[in-house]
């Protein structure tokens, strides 16, 4: 990795250069309380003081809520398949470390067991520029080691108040630095200030969660139906917690056949393991008929399954599911409740 320093007043110049060369998405204040990642036209539209967005930015661009996967045509002798692959270079600017970590998780999901070309093509063309975003009240990224990342970005910018410390994570990042900025190599004092920044930054995450040996605790309460009924008692099975989560990847694939019955599209749309018909199969059997079955499964998926598969849990502590839940079901409080129940 290369380390650079950019003077404060030069960030606008960098962004303006990038705006004229790439499709550029960044955080913008949409109304009094909401920020969202949108197409940016001017540097002044960007607001890096955001703390959260409802939908994770990388999920919005790489794995949108609705997507046309392929078009197909039924010919006399064969079926013609026309993949719908996006090849536009895009920049995603100002992404929080936990959202980069969420995207790193999706990268694995869509490339390890099966190559999902619709996702991977978009990912290949996405230039990611990270930024240390201030944590919101329910953010517990530091408790799950997601407040920092050393992969998944092309450039990562840290605000050292009087200058920017930039980590260059790829050849594309290096190209941008060399062609669009006047950044210089970082010196010892810059590294020292960067380390000091990280110490202060980590202290800003106030939510504590004890995931130590949670793997065993989860097994210990797995069959405790009374506990799961209590935790899920107010759940409306609305699925919002899944939809806002940077690591949730379940989807449905549907066919839409044209009226001529000769052409069609295969599309995918987000699905949610928390809604009641997610486990419904032909014949009317439902594998997860109650909200407590479903909450248990969601926590298993987030906090245990991928700890086994990828050696890291699939929760990056962004807190979005807590913010989105009208029933006030709270993943970090529930983890602490489970630990208490097990007595560790
Ligand atoms: S936990 Fe909350 S957000 Fe998730 S399905 Fe239940 S009510 Fe909806
Ligand atoms: S489970 Fe909740 S806190 Fe964890 S990554 Fe998903 S939305 Fe964020």
Short mmCIF file of C-alpha atoms and ligand atoms in Angstrom, two decimals:
data_model
loop_
_atom_site.label_atom_id
_atom_site.label_comp_id
_atom_site.label_asym_id
_atom_site.label_seq_id
_atom_site.Cartn_x
_atom_site.Cartn_y
_atom_site.Cartn_z
CA UNK A 1 0.00 0.00 0.00
CA UNK A 2 1.17 3.56 -0.71
CA UNK A 3 0.57 6.45 1.67
CA UNK A 4 0.09 10.01 0.50
CA UNK A 5 -0.77 13.39 1.92
CA UNK A 6 -2.99 15.97 0.25
CA UNK A 7 -3.38 19.55 1.41
CA UNK A 8 -6.82 20.46 2.66
CA UNK A 9 -7.76 22.90 -0.06
CA UNK A 10 -6.89 20.42 -2.83
CA UNK A 11 -9.73 17.97 -2.17
CA UNK A 12 -12.16 20.09 -4.21
CA UNK A 13 -9.74 20.02 -7.14
CA UNK A 14 -9.44 16.21 -6.91
CA UNK A 15 -13.22 15.73 -6.83
CA UNK A 16 -13.80 18.22 -9.65
CA UNK A 17 -11.26 16.36 -11.79
CA UNK A 18 -12.97 13.04 -11.03
CA UNK A 19 -16.43 14.51 -11.73
CA UNK A 20 -15.38 15.41 -15.23
CA UNK A 21 -13.99 11.94 -15.93
CA UNK A 22 -16.33 9.49 -14.17
CA UNK A 23 -19.92 8.91 -13.13
CA UNK A 24 -19.58 9.94 -9.50
CA UNK A 25 -21.70 9.01 -6.46
CA UNK A 26 -21.24 10.57 -3.06
CA UNK A 27 -23.07 11.43 0.17
CA UNK A 28 -25.53 14.31 -0.09
CA UNK A 29 -27.89 15.84 2.43
CA UNK A 30 -31.37 15.11 1.10
CA UNK A 31 -33.45 16.77 3.82
CA UNK A 32 -32.99 17.95 7.43
CA UNK A 33 -32.18 14.49 8.78
CA UNK A 34 -31.38 12.29 5.78
CA UNK A 35 -28.28 11.65 3.74
CA UNK A 36 -28.12 9.40 0.71
CA UNK A 37 -25.53 8.43 -1.88
CA UNK A 38 -26.61 10.01 -5.16
CA UNK A 39 -25.14 11.08 -8.46
CA UNK A 40 -23.00 14.15 -7.74
CA UNK A 41 -22.61 17.06 -10.11
CA UNK A 42 -20.62 19.55 -8.03
CA UNK A 43 -18.12 19.21 -5.21
CA UNK A 44 -20.33 21.50 -3.09
CA UNK A 45 -23.15 18.89 -3.21
CA UNK A 46 -21.08 16.43 -1.17
CA UNK A 47 -21.57 16.30 2.60
CA UNK A 48 -18.89 14.20 4.29
CA UNK A 49 -20.31 15.01 7.73
CA UNK A 50 -23.03 12.36 7.30
CA UNK A 51 -23.32 9.67 9.97
CA UNK A 52 -25.58 7.20 8.23
CA UNK A 53 -27.63 6.49 5.15
CA UNK A 54 -30.70 4.24 5.09
CA UNK A 55 -29.44 1.99 2.29
CA UNK A 56 -25.75 1.05 2.22
CA UNK A 57 -24.13 2.82 -0.77
CA UNK A 58 -22.26 -0.15 -2.23
CA UNK A 59 -25.37 -2.36 -2.00
CA UNK A 60 -27.37 0.34 -3.76
CA UNK A 61 -24.98 0.34 -6.74
CA UNK A 62 -23.80 -3.27 -6.89
CA UNK A 63 -26.82 -5.25 -5.74
CA UNK A 64 -29.84 -2.99 -6.29
CA UNK A 65 -33.30 -3.84 -4.94
CA UNK A 66 -34.47 -4.70 -8.43
CA UNK A 67 -32.32 -5.79 -11.37
CA UNK A 68 -32.79 -7.23 -14.84
CA UNK A 69 -30.32 -10.16 -15.01
CA UNK A 70 -30.81 -11.41 -18.56
CA UNK A 71 -33.06 -10.95 -21.57
CA UNK A 72 -33.96 -14.08 -23.49
CA UNK A 73 -35.56 -14.94 -26.78
CA UNK A 74 -37.12 -18.25 -27.76
CA UNK A 75 -35.97 -18.99 -31.31
CA UNK A 76 -37.08 -21.93 -33.40
CA UNK A 77 -34.07 -24.09 -32.49
CA UNK A 78 -32.61 -22.49 -29.40
CA UNK A 79 -32.99 -20.00 -26.58
CA UNK A 80 -30.95 -16.86 -27.09
CA UNK A 81 -29.63 -15.45 -23.82
CA UNK A 82 -28.56 -11.82 -23.65
CA UNK A 83 -26.80 -11.05 -20.34
CA UNK A 84 -27.49 -7.62 -18.95
CA UNK A 85 -24.02 -6.68 -17.71
CA UNK A 86 -23.17 -3.16 -16.71
CA UNK A 87 -19.72 -1.94 -17.81
CA UNK A 88 -19.74 1.72 -16.84
CA UNK A 89 -16.85 2.97 -14.65
CA UNK A 90 -18.28 4.61 -11.55
CA UNK A 91 -16.82 6.24 -8.47
CA UNK A 92 -18.29 5.74 -5.02
CA UNK A 93 -16.85 8.48 -2.85
CA UNK A 94 -16.90 8.92 0.92
CA UNK A 95 -17.82 5.35 1.89
CA UNK A 96 -17.63 4.49 5.60
CA UNK A 97 -15.24 1.68 6.66
CA UNK A 98 -18.10 -0.57 7.87
CA UNK A 99 -19.81 -0.21 4.49
CA UNK A 100 -16.57 -1.11 2.69
CA UNK A 101 -16.37 -4.15 4.96
CA UNK A 102 -20.00 -4.97 4.11
CA UNK A 103 -19.13 -4.74 0.42
CA UNK A 104 -16.09 -6.98 0.98
CA UNK A 105 -18.48 -9.56 2.41
CA UNK A 106 -20.81 -9.31 -0.61
CA UNK A 107 -17.75 -9.66 -2.88
CA UNK A 108 -17.15 -13.07 -1.30
CA UNK A 109 -20.79 -14.12 -1.45
CA UNK A 110 -21.06 -13.31 -5.14
CA UNK A 111 -17.73 -14.84 -6.14
CA UNK A 112 -16.85 -17.84 -4.00
CA UNK A 113 -19.45 -20.57 -4.49
CA UNK A 114 -20.91 -19.10 -7.65
CA UNK A 115 -19.70 -16.33 -9.96
CA UNK A 116 -22.47 -13.78 -10.16
CA UNK A 117 -21.47 -11.85 -13.27
CA UNK A 118 -24.12 -9.17 -12.86
CA UNK A 119 -22.61 -8.24 -9.50
CA UNK A 120 -18.97 -8.87 -10.41
CA UNK A 121 -19.03 -6.77 -13.57
CA UNK A 122 -20.38 -3.80 -11.63
CA UNK A 123 -17.86 -4.39 -8.85
CA UNK A 124 -14.95 -4.54 -11.30
CA UNK A 125 -15.93 -1.14 -12.63
CA UNK A 126 -16.52 0.49 -9.28
CA UNK A 127 -13.81 2.76 -7.89
CA UNK A 128 -14.21 3.01 -4.14
CA UNK A 129 -12.94 5.98 -2.14
CA UNK A 130 -13.33 5.47 1.61
CA UNK A 131 -13.64 8.05 4.37
CA UNK A 132 -13.73 7.82 8.18
CA UNK A 133 -17.35 8.67 8.85
CA UNK A 134 -18.52 9.66 12.34
CA UNK A 135 -20.50 6.80 13.93
CA UNK A 136 -24.22 7.23 14.60
CA UNK A 137 -25.79 6.35 17.99
CA UNK A 138 -26.48 2.67 17.21
CA UNK A 139 -23.27 2.02 15.33
CA UNK A 140 -21.12 -0.69 16.94
CA UNK A 141 -18.65 -1.22 14.09
CA UNK A 142 -15.63 -0.93 16.40
CA UNK A 143 -16.96 -3.81 18.52
CA UNK A 144 -16.93 -6.10 15.47
CA UNK A 145 -13.62 -4.76 14.05
CA UNK A 146 -15.34 -3.06 11.12
CA UNK A 147 -14.36 0.54 11.94
CA UNK A 148 -11.19 0.00 9.91
CA UNK A 149 -10.42 -1.74 6.65
CA UNK A 150 -7.27 -2.36 4.68
CA UNK A 151 -8.97 -3.75 1.60
CA UNK A 152 -11.86 -3.14 -0.76
CA UNK A 153 -10.97 0.47 -1.60
CA UNK A 154 -8.92 2.20 -4.27
CA UNK A 155 -8.27 5.25 -2.11
CA UNK A 156 -9.06 5.82 1.53
CA UNK A 157 -9.04 9.39 2.83
CA UNK A 158 -8.54 10.31 6.48
CA UNK A 159 -9.10 13.87 7.61
CA UNK A 160 -6.16 14.95 9.79
CA UNK A 161 -7.74 18.42 10.25
CA UNK A 162 -5.04 20.41 8.40
CA UNK A 163 -4.40 17.82 5.65
CA UNK A 164 -5.67 14.51 4.30
CA UNK A 165 -3.84 11.23 4.84
CA UNK A 166 -4.54 8.95 1.88
CA UNK A 167 -4.05 5.21 1.68
CA UNK A 168 -3.70 4.01 -1.90
CA UNK A 169 -5.19 0.53 -2.18
CA UNK A 170 -4.97 -0.29 -5.89
CA UNK A 171 -3.35 0.56 -9.22
CA UNK A 172 -6.49 2.55 -10.10
CA UNK A 173 -6.08 4.53 -6.88
CA UNK A 174 -2.47 5.20 -7.78
CA UNK A 175 -3.52 6.35 -11.25
CA UNK A 176 -5.97 8.81 -9.70
CA UNK A 177 -3.36 10.13 -7.27
CA UNK A 178 -0.78 10.60 -10.02
CA UNK A 179 -3.11 12.14 -12.57
CA UNK A 180 -5.67 14.12 -10.58
CA UNK A 181 -3.89 15.34 -7.46
CA UNK A 182 -0.76 17.03 -6.19
CA UNK A 183 -0.51 14.59 -3.25
CA UNK A 184 2.98 13.89 -1.90
CA UNK A 185 4.46 10.88 -0.06
CA UNK A 186 3.53 10.65 3.63
CA UNK A 187 6.33 11.29 6.16
CA UNK A 188 6.90 10.03 9.69
CA UNK A 189 4.89 12.89 11.27
CA UNK A 190 1.92 12.05 8.99
CA UNK A 191 1.96 8.40 10.13
CA UNK A 192 2.17 9.48 13.77
CA UNK A 193 -0.80 11.83 13.37
CA UNK A 194 -2.74 9.14 11.50
CA UNK A 195 -2.20 6.64 14.32
CA UNK A 196 -3.29 9.24 16.86
CA UNK A 197 -6.39 9.90 14.75
CA UNK A 198 -7.28 6.19 14.78
CA UNK A 199 -7.00 6.01 18.59
CA UNK A 200 -9.40 8.94 18.95
CA UNK A 201 -11.72 7.66 16.22
CA UNK A 202 -12.12 4.23 17.84
CA UNK A 203 -13.17 5.88 21.11
CA UNK A 204 -16.11 7.54 19.33
CA UNK A 205 -17.95 4.19 19.06
CA UNK A 206 -19.94 4.12 22.26
CA UNK A 207 -22.00 0.94 21.82
CA UNK A 208 -20.34 -2.05 23.45
CA UNK A 209 -21.15 -5.62 22.47
CA UNK A 210 -19.54 -8.73 23.86
CA UNK A 211 -19.11 -11.22 21.03
CA UNK A 212 -16.39 -13.15 22.76
CA UNK A 213 -17.16 -16.88 22.28
CA UNK A 214 -20.63 -15.93 21.05
CA UNK A 215 -20.41 -18.98 18.85
CA UNK A 216 -20.81 -21.21 21.94
CA UNK A 217 -23.37 -18.95 23.61
CA UNK A 218 -25.59 -19.13 20.55
CA UNK A 219 -25.58 -22.93 20.61
CA UNK A 220 -26.35 -22.89 24.31
CA UNK A 221 -29.57 -20.89 23.79
CA UNK A 222 -30.49 -22.34 20.41
CA UNK A 223 -33.32 -24.50 21.75
CA UNK A 224 -34.48 -22.05 24.39
CA UNK A 225 -37.82 -21.24 22.74
CA UNK A 226 -38.96 -19.12 25.64
CA UNK A 227 -35.99 -16.78 25.14
CA UNK A 228 -36.50 -16.53 21.36
CA UNK A 229 -40.23 -15.89 21.80
CA UNK A 230 -39.34 -13.07 24.19
CA UNK A 231 -36.74 -11.54 21.86
CA UNK A 232 -39.02 -11.72 18.81
CA UNK A 233 -42.31 -10.95 20.57
CA UNK A 234 -42.86 -7.55 18.93
CA UNK A 235 -41.49 -8.41 15.49
CA UNK A 236 -43.89 -7.41 12.67
CA UNK A 237 -42.09 -9.64 10.13
CA UNK A 238 -41.71 -6.56 7.94
CA UNK A 239 -38.20 -7.42 6.68
CA UNK A 240 -36.83 -3.87 7.00
CA UNK A 241 -33.83 -5.11 9.00
CA UNK A 242 -32.77 -7.24 6.02
CA UNK A 243 -33.36 -4.59 3.40
CA UNK A 244 -31.11 -1.99 5.03
CA UNK A 245 -28.32 -4.42 5.91
CA UNK A 246 -25.07 -4.10 3.93
CA UNK A 247 -24.43 -7.85 4.15
CA UNK A 248 -27.92 -9.29 3.50
CA UNK A 249 -27.88 -10.86 0.06
CA UNK A 250 -31.03 -13.01 -0.27
CA UNK A 251 -32.97 -12.49 -3.46
CA UNK A 252 -35.72 -14.01 -5.57
CA UNK A 253 -35.45 -14.59 -9.30
CA UNK A 254 -38.58 -14.22 -11.40
CA UNK A 255 -39.44 -14.58 -15.07
CA UNK A 256 -41.38 -11.99 -16.98
CA UNK A 257 -42.57 -13.34 -20.30
CA UNK A 258 -43.72 -10.92 -23.00
CA UNK A 259 -47.22 -11.28 -24.48
CA UNK A 260 -45.78 -12.82 -27.66
CA UNK A 261 -44.52 -15.70 -25.44
CA UNK A 262 -41.23 -15.59 -27.32
CA UNK A 263 -39.20 -13.08 -25.32
CA UNK A 264 -38.70 -12.45 -21.68
CA UNK A 265 -36.53 -11.16 -18.89
CA UNK A 266 -35.16 -12.83 -15.79
CA UNK A 267 -35.10 -10.36 -12.96
CA UNK A 268 -34.07 -10.47 -9.37
CA UNK A 269 -35.35 -8.56 -6.39
CA UNK A 270 -34.32 -8.49 -2.74
CA UNK A 271 -35.91 -11.04 -0.46
CA UNK A 272 -36.02 -11.13 3.31
CA UNK A 273 -35.63 -14.05 5.71
CA UNK A 274 -37.78 -12.17 8.24
CA UNK A 275 -41.00 -12.19 6.24
CA UNK A 276 -43.49 -14.97 6.89
CA UNK A 277 -43.51 -16.67 3.50
CA UNK A 278 -39.72 -16.85 3.12
CA UNK A 279 -39.69 -20.47 4.31
CA UNK A 280 -42.94 -21.42 2.60
CA UNK A 281 -42.59 -24.28 0.12
CA UNK A 282 -44.85 -26.16 -2.28
CA UNK A 283 -47.55 -28.06 -0.43
CA UNK A 284 -47.97 -25.29 2.12
CA UNK A 285 -45.26 -26.27 4.60
CA UNK A 286 -43.37 -23.40 6.19
CA UNK A 287 -39.89 -24.17 7.51
CA UNK A 288 -39.85 -21.02 9.62
CA UNK A 289 -43.45 -20.39 10.56
CA UNK A 290 -42.97 -18.00 13.50
CA UNK A 291 -41.22 -14.68 13.98
CA UNK A 292 -39.02 -16.25 16.68
CA UNK A 293 -37.83 -18.99 14.23
CA UNK A 294 -36.97 -16.28 11.78
CA UNK A 295 -35.18 -13.95 14.21
CA UNK A 296 -33.11 -16.89 15.49
CA UNK A 297 -32.17 -17.75 11.91
CA UNK A 298 -31.25 -14.14 11.13
CA UNK A 299 -28.97 -13.90 14.15
CA UNK A 300 -27.45 -17.29 13.28
CA UNK A 301 -26.73 -16.03 9.76
CA UNK A 302 -25.26 -12.74 10.97
CA UNK A 303 -23.28 -13.94 13.96
CA UNK A 304 -22.39 -17.58 13.44
CA UNK A 305 -22.78 -19.12 9.96
CA UNK A 306 -20.17 -16.97 8.26
CA UNK A 307 -17.83 -17.09 11.20
CA UNK A 308 -17.50 -20.73 10.18
CA UNK A 309 -17.40 -20.14 6.42
CA UNK A 310 -15.32 -16.96 6.09
CA UNK A 311 -13.78 -16.74 9.55
CA UNK A 312 -15.58 -13.47 10.23
CA UNK A 313 -19.15 -12.72 11.16
CA UNK A 314 -21.45 -11.15 8.58
CA UNK A 315 -22.43 -8.17 10.71
CA UNK A 316 -20.37 -4.99 10.30
CA UNK A 317 -22.09 -3.19 13.16
CA UNK A 318 -23.56 -0.37 11.09
CA UNK A 319 -26.66 -0.23 13.31
CA UNK A 320 -29.05 0.23 10.37
CA UNK A 321 -31.24 -2.71 11.40
CA UNK A 322 -31.65 -1.15 14.84
CA UNK A 323 -32.58 2.22 13.35
CA UNK A 324 -35.01 0.63 10.89
CA UNK A 325 -36.91 -1.60 13.32
CA UNK A 326 -40.24 -0.14 14.43
CA UNK A 327 -40.52 -2.94 17.03
CA UNK A 328 -37.22 -1.77 18.58
CA UNK A 329 -35.57 -5.15 18.15
CA UNK A 330 -31.90 -4.51 18.70
CA UNK A 331 -29.18 -6.92 17.61
CA UNK A 332 -26.49 -5.67 20.01
CA UNK A 333 -28.82 -5.64 23.02
CA UNK A 334 -29.97 -9.16 22.08
CA UNK A 335 -26.37 -10.38 21.89
CA UNK A 336 -25.77 -9.03 25.37
CA UNK A 337 -29.06 -10.63 26.58
CA UNK A 338 -27.98 -14.01 25.16
CA UNK A 339 -24.58 -13.74 26.85
CA UNK A 340 -26.30 -12.91 30.12
CA UNK A 341 -28.69 -15.85 29.73
CA UNK A 342 -25.73 -18.19 29.24
CA UNK A 343 -23.95 -16.51 32.15
CA UNK A 344 -20.69 -15.57 30.42
S1 LIG B 1 -36.89 -7.37 13.56
FE1 LIG B 1 -37.87 -5.36 13.25
S2 LIG B 1 -37.28 -4.68 11.18
FE2 LIG B 1 -36.85 -6.90 11.35
S3 LIG B 1 -38.72 -7.92 10.57
FE3 LIG B 1 -38.99 -7.74 12.80
S4 LIG B 1 -40.06 -5.78 13.06
FE4 LIG B 1 -39.28 -5.75 10.97
S1 LIG B 2 -27.07 -6.97 11.07
FE1 LIG B 2 -27.66 -4.85 11.48
S2 LIG B 2 -25.84 -3.91 12.41
FE2 LIG B 2 -25.18 -5.83 11.44
S3 LIG B 2 -24.49 -5.21 9.39
FE3 LIG B 2 -26.66 -5.80 9.21
S4 LIG B 2 -27.82 -3.87 9.47
FE4 LIG B 2 -25.72 -3.52 10.18
#
